[in-house]
PDB file of C-alpha atoms in Angstrom:
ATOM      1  CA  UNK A   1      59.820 -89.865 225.070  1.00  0.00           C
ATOM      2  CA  UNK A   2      61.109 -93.555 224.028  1.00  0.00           C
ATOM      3  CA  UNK A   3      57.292 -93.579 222.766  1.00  0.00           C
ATOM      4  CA  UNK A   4      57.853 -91.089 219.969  1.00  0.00           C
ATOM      5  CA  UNK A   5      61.417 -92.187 219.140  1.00  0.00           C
ATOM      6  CA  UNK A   6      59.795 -95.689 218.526  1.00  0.00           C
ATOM      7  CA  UNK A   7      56.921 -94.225 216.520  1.00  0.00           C
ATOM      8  CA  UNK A   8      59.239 -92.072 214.144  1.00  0.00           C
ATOM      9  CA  UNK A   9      61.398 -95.306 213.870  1.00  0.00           C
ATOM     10  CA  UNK A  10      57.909 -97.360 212.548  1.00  0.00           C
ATOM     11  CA  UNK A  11      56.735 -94.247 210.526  1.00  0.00           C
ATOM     12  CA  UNK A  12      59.996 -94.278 208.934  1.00  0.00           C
ATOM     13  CA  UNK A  13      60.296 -97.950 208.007  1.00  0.00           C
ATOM     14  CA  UNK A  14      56.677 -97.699 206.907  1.00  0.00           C
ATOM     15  CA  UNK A  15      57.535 -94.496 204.764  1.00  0.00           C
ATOM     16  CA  UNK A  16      60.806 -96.172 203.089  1.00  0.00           C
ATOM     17  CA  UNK A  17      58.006 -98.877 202.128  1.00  0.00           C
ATOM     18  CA  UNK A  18      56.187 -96.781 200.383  1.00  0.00           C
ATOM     19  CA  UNK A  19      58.856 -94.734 198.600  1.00  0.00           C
ATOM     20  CA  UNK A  20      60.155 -98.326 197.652  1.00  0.00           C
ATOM     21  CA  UNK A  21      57.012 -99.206 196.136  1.00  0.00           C
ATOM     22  CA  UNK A  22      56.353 -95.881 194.151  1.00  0.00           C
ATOM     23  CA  UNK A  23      60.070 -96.897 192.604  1.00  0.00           C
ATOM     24  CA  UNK A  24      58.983-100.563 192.106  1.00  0.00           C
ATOM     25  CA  UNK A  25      56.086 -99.161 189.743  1.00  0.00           C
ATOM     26  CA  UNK A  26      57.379 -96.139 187.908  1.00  0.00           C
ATOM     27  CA  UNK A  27      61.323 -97.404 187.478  1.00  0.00           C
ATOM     28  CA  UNK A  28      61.365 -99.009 183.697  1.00  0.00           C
ATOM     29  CA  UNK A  29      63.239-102.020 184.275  1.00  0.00           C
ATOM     30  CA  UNK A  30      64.569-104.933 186.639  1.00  0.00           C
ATOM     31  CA  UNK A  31      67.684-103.451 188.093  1.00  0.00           C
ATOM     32  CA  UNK A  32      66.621 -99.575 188.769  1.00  0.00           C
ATOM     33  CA  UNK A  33      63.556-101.510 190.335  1.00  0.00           C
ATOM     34  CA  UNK A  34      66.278-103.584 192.479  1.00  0.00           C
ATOM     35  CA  UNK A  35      67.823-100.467 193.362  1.00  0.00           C
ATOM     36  CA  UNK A  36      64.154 -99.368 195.170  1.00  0.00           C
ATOM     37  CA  UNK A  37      63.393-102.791 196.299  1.00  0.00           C
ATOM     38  CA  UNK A  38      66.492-102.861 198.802  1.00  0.00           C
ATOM     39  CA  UNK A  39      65.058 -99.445 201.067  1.00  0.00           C
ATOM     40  CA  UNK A  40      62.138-101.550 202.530  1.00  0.00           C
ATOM     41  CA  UNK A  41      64.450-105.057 202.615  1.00  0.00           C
ATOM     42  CA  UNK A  42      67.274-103.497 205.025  1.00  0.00           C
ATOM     43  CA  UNK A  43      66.954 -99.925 206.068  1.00  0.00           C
ATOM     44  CA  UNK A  44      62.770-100.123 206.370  1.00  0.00           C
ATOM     45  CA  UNK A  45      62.720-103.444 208.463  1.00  0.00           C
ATOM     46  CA  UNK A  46      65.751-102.624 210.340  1.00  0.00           C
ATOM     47  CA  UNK A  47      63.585 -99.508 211.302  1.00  0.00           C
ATOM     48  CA  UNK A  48      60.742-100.561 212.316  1.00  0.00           C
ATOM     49  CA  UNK A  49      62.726-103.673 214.089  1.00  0.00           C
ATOM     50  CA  UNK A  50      64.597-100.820 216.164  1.00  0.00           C
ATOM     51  CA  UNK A  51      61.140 -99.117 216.794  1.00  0.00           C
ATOM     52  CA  UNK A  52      59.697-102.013 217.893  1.00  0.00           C
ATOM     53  CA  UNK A  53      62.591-102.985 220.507  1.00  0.00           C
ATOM     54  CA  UNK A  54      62.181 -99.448 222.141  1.00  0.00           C
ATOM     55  CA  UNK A  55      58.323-100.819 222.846  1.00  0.00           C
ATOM     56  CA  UNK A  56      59.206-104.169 223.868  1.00  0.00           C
ATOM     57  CA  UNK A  57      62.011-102.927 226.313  1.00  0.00           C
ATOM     58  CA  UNK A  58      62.455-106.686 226.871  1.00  0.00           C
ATOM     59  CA  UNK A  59      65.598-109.207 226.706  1.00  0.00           C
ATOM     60  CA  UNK A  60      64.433-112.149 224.930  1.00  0.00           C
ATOM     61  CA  UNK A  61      62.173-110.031 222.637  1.00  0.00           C
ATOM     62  CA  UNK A  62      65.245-108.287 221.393  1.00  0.00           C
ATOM     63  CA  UNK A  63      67.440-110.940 220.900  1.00  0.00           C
ATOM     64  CA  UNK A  64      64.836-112.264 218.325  1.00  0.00           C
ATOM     65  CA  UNK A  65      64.331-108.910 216.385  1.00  0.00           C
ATOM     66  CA  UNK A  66      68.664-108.702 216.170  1.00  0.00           C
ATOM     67  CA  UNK A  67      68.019-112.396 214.561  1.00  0.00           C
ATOM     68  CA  UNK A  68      65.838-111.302 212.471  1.00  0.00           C
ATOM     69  CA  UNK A  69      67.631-108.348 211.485  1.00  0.00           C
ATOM     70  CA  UNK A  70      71.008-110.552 210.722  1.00  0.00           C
ATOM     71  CA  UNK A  71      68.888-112.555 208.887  1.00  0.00           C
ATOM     72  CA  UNK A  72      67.900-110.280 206.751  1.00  0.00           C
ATOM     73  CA  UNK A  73      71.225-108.301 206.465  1.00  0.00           C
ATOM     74  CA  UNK A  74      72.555-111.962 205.328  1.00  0.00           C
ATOM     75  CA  UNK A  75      69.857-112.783 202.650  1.00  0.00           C
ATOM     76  CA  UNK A  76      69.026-109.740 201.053  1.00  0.00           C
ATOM     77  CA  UNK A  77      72.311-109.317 199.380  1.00  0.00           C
ATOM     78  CA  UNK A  78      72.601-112.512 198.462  1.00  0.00           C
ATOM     79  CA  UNK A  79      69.311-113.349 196.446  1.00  0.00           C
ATOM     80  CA  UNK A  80      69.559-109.554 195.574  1.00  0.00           C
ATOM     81  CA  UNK A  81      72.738-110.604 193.762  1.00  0.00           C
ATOM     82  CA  UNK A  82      71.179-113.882 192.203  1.00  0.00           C
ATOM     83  CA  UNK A  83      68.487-112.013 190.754  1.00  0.00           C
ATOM     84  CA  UNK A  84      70.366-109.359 189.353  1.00  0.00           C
ATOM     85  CA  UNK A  85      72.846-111.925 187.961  1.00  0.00           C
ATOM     86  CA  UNK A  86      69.422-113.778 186.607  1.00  0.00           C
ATOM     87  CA  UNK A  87      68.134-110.872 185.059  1.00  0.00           C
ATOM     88  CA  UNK A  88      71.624-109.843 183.190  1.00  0.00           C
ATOM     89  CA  UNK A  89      72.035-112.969 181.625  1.00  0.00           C
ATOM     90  CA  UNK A  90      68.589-113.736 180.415  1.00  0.00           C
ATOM     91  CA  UNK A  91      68.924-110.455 179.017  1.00  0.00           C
ATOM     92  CA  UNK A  92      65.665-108.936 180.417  1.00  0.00           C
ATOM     93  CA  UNK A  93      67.757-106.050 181.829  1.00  0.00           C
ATOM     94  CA  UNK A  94      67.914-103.196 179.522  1.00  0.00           C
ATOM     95  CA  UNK A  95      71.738-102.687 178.490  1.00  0.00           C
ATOM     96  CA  UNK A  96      71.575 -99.268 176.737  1.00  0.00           C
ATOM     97  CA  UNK A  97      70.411 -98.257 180.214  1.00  0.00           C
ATOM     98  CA  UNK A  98      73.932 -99.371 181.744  1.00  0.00           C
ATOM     99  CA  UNK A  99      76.840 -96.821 182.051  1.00  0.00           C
ATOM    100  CA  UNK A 100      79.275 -98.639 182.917  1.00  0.00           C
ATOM    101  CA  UNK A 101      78.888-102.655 182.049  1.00  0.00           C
ATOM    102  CA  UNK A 102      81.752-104.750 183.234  1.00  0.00           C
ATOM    103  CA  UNK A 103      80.157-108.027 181.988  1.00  0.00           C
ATOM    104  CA  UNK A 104      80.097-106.821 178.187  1.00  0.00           C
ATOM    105  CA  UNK A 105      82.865-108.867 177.113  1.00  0.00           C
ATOM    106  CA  UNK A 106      82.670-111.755 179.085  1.00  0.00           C
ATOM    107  CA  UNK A 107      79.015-113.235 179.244  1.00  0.00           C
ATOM    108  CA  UNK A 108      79.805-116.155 180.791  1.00  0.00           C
ATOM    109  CA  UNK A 109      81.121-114.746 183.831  1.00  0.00           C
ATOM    110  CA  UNK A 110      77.542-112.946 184.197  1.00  0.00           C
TER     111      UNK A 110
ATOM    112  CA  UNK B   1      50.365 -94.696 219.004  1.00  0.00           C
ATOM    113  CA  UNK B   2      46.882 -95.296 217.649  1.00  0.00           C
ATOM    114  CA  UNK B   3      47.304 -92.613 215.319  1.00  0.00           C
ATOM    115  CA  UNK B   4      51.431 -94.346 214.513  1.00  0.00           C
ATOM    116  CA  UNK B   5      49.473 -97.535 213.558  1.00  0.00           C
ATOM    117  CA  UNK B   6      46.841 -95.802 211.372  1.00  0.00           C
ATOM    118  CA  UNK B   7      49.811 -93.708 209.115  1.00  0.00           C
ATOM    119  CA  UNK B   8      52.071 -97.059 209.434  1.00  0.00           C
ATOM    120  CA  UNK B   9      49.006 -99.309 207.994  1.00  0.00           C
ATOM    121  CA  UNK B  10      47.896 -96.416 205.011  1.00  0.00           C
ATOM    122  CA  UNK B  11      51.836 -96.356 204.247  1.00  0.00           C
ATOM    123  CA  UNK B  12      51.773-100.171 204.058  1.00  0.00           C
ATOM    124  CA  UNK B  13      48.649-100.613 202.875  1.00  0.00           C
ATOM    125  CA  UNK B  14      50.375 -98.501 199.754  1.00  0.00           C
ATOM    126  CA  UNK B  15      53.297-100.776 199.403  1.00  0.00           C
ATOM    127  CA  UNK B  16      51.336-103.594 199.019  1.00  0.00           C
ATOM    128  CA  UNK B  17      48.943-102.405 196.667  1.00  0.00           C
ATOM    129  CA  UNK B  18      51.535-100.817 194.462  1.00  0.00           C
ATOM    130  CA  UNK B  19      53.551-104.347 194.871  1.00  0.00           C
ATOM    131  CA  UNK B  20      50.324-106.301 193.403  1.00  0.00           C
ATOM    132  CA  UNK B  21      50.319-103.708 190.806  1.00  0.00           C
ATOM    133  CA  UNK B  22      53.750-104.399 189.959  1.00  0.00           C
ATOM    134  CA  UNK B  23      53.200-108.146 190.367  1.00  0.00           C
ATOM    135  CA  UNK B  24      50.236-108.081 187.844  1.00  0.00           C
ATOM    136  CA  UNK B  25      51.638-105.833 184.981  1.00  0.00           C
ATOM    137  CA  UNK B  26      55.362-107.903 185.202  1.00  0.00           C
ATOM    138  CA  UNK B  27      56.516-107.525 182.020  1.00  0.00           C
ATOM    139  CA  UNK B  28      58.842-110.631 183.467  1.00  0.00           C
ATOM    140  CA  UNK B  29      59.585-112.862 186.029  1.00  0.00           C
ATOM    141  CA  UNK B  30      62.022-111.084 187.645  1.00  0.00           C
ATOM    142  CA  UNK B  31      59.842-108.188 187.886  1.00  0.00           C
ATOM    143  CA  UNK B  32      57.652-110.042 189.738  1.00  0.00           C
ATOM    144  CA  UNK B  33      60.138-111.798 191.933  1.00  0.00           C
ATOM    145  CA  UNK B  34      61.608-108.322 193.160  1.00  0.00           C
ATOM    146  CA  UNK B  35      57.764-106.941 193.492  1.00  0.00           C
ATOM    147  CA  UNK B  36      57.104-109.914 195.457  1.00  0.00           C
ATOM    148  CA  UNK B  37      60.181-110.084 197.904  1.00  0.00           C
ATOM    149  CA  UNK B  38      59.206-106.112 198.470  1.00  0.00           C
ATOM    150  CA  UNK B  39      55.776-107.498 199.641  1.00  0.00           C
ATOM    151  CA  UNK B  40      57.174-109.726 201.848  1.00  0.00           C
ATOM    152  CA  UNK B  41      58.887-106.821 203.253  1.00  0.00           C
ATOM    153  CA  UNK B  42      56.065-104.833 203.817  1.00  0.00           C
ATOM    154  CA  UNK B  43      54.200-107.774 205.202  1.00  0.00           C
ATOM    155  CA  UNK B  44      56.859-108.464 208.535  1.00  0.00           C
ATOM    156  CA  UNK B  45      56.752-104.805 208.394  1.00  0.00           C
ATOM    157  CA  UNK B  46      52.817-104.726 208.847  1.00  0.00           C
ATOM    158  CA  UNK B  47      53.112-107.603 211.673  1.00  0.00           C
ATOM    159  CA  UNK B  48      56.113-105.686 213.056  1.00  0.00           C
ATOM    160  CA  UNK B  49      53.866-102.122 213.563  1.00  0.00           C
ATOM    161  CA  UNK B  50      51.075-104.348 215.013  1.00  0.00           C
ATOM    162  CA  UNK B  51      53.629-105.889 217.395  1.00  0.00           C
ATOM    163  CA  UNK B  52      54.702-102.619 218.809  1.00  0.00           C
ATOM    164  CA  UNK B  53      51.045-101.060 218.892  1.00  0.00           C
ATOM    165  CA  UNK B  54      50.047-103.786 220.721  1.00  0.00           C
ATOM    166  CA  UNK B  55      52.691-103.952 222.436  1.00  0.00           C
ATOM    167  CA  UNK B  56      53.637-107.966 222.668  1.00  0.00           C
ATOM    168  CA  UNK B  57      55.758-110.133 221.007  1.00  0.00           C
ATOM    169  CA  UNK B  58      53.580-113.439 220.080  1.00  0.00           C
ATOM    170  CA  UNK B  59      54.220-112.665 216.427  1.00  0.00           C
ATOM    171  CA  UNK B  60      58.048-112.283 216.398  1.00  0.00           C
ATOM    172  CA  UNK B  61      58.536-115.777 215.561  1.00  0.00           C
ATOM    173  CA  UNK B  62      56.241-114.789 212.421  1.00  0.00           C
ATOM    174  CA  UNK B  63      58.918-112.507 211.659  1.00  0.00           C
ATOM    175  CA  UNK B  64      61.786-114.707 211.529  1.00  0.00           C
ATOM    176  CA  UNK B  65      60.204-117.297 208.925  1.00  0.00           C
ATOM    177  CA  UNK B  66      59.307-114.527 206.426  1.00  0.00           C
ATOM    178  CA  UNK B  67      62.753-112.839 206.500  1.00  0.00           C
ATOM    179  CA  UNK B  68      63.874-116.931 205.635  1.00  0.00           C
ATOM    180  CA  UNK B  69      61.178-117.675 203.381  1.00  0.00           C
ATOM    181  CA  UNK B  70      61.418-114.070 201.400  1.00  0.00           C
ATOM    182  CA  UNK B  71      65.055-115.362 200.500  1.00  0.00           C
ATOM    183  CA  UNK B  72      64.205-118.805 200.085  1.00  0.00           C
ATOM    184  CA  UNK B  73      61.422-117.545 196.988  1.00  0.00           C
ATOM    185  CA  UNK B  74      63.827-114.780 194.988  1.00  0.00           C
ATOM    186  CA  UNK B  75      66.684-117.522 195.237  1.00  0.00           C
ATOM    187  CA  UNK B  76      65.310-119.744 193.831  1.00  0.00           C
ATOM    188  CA  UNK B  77      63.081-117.891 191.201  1.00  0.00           C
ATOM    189  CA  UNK B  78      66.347-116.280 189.964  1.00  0.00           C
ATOM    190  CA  UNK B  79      68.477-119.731 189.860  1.00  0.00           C
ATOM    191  CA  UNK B  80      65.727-121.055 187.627  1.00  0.00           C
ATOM    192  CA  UNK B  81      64.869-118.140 185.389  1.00  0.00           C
ATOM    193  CA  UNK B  82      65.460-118.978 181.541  1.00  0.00           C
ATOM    194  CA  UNK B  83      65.017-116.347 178.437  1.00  0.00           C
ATOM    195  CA  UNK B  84      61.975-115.924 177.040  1.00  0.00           C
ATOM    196  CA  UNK B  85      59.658-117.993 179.252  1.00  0.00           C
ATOM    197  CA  UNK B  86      57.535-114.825 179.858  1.00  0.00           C
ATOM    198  CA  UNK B  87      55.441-114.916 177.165  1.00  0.00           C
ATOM    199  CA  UNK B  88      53.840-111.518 178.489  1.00  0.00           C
ATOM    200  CA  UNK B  89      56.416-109.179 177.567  1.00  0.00           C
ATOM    201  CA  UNK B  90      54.842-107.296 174.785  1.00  0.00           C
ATOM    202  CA  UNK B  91      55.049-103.622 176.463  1.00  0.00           C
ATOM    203  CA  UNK B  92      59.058-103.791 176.608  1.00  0.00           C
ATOM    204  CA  UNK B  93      61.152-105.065 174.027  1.00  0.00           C
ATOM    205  CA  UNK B  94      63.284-107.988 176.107  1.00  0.00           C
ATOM    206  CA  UNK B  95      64.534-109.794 173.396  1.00  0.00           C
ATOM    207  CA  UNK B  96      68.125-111.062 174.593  1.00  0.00           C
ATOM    208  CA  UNK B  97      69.303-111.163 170.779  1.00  0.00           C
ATOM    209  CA  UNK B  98      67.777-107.303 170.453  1.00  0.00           C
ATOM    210  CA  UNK B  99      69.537-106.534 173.407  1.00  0.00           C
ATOM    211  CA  UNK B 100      73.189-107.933 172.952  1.00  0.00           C
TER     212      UNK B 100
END
């Protein structure tokens, strides 16, 4: 039984992967392909991280997969943010795309 | 879970083909950076399916230097990333002065 709840948990983090990567292709620019990029960064790894702790079923095992799983929690906002500032201010994200953009004004905030 | 690892590599497999894909056609750095950091993913992914197939944990310490070294890469793309260094971005119009 802990078998097949581990091997939905891994299908499911390798599904979110691919779903990501459809988005990474067919979105048309840098942020919408952010937006895709995060399901495989958190929710995907976290996942298959979970899936993989129901195998191990062993202490020191999962104390390294919830560090690895804080790690990534921790960095994936953060460089997700630096990019996205990157992209905004070199202009390579499309602005006529943006509904609401709070930076309009005030570039050098961005 | 033989048959878990087979769907888990296909789905994978896809990811990381479709992230090359990305990773080749840009149009511009960034592109690339966010293709690349989703390829990362997909990679402790891959060694994270094999882990639990095989049931051991050898390659967890694998794990924890490509969740730090996926950072490490966007970061500091994305810190260094100037207009119009892409010289490849004929598809998509990504002039800044078009765009402001």
């Amino acid at each position: 039984m802990i078998d097949v709840i581990a091997g939905a948990l891994l299908i499911g983090g390798a599904a979110m992967a691919a779903i990501a990567a459809i988005g990474i292709v067919r979105f048309p620019d840098v942020l919408s392909r952010m937006h895709a990029a995060t399901k495989p960064q958190t929710v995907g790894l976290l996942m298959i991280l979970a899936g993989l702790g129901l195998r191990l079923q062993d202490l020191s095992a999962i104390t390294v997969l919830f560090l690895i799983a804080v790690f990534q929690l921790l960095t994936a906002p953060v460089s997700a943010h630096m990019v996205g500032r990157a992209a905004f201010r070199t202009g390579f994200a499309k602005r006529d795309q943006l509904t609401v953009c709070e930076l309009e004004t005030d570039d050098d905030a961005a | 879970m033989i048959v878990v690892g087979t769907i888990c590599s296909v789905l994978l497999a896809i990811t990381g083909l479709l992230c090359i894909v990305r990773i080749v056609r840009g149009p511009t750095m960034l592109d690339r950076t966010v293709a690349a950091d989703v390829f990362v993913a997909a990679s402790a992914g891959a060694i994270g399916v094999e882990a639990a197939v095989g049931r051991h944990g050898t390659t967890l310490s694998i794990l924890v230097v490509l969740s730090l070294v996926g950072f490490l890469g966007s970061v500091s793309i994305a810190r260094f990333a100037a207009p119009d260094t892409d010289r490849s971005s004929h598809d998509e119009p990504t002039d800044p002065e078009e765009d402001a």
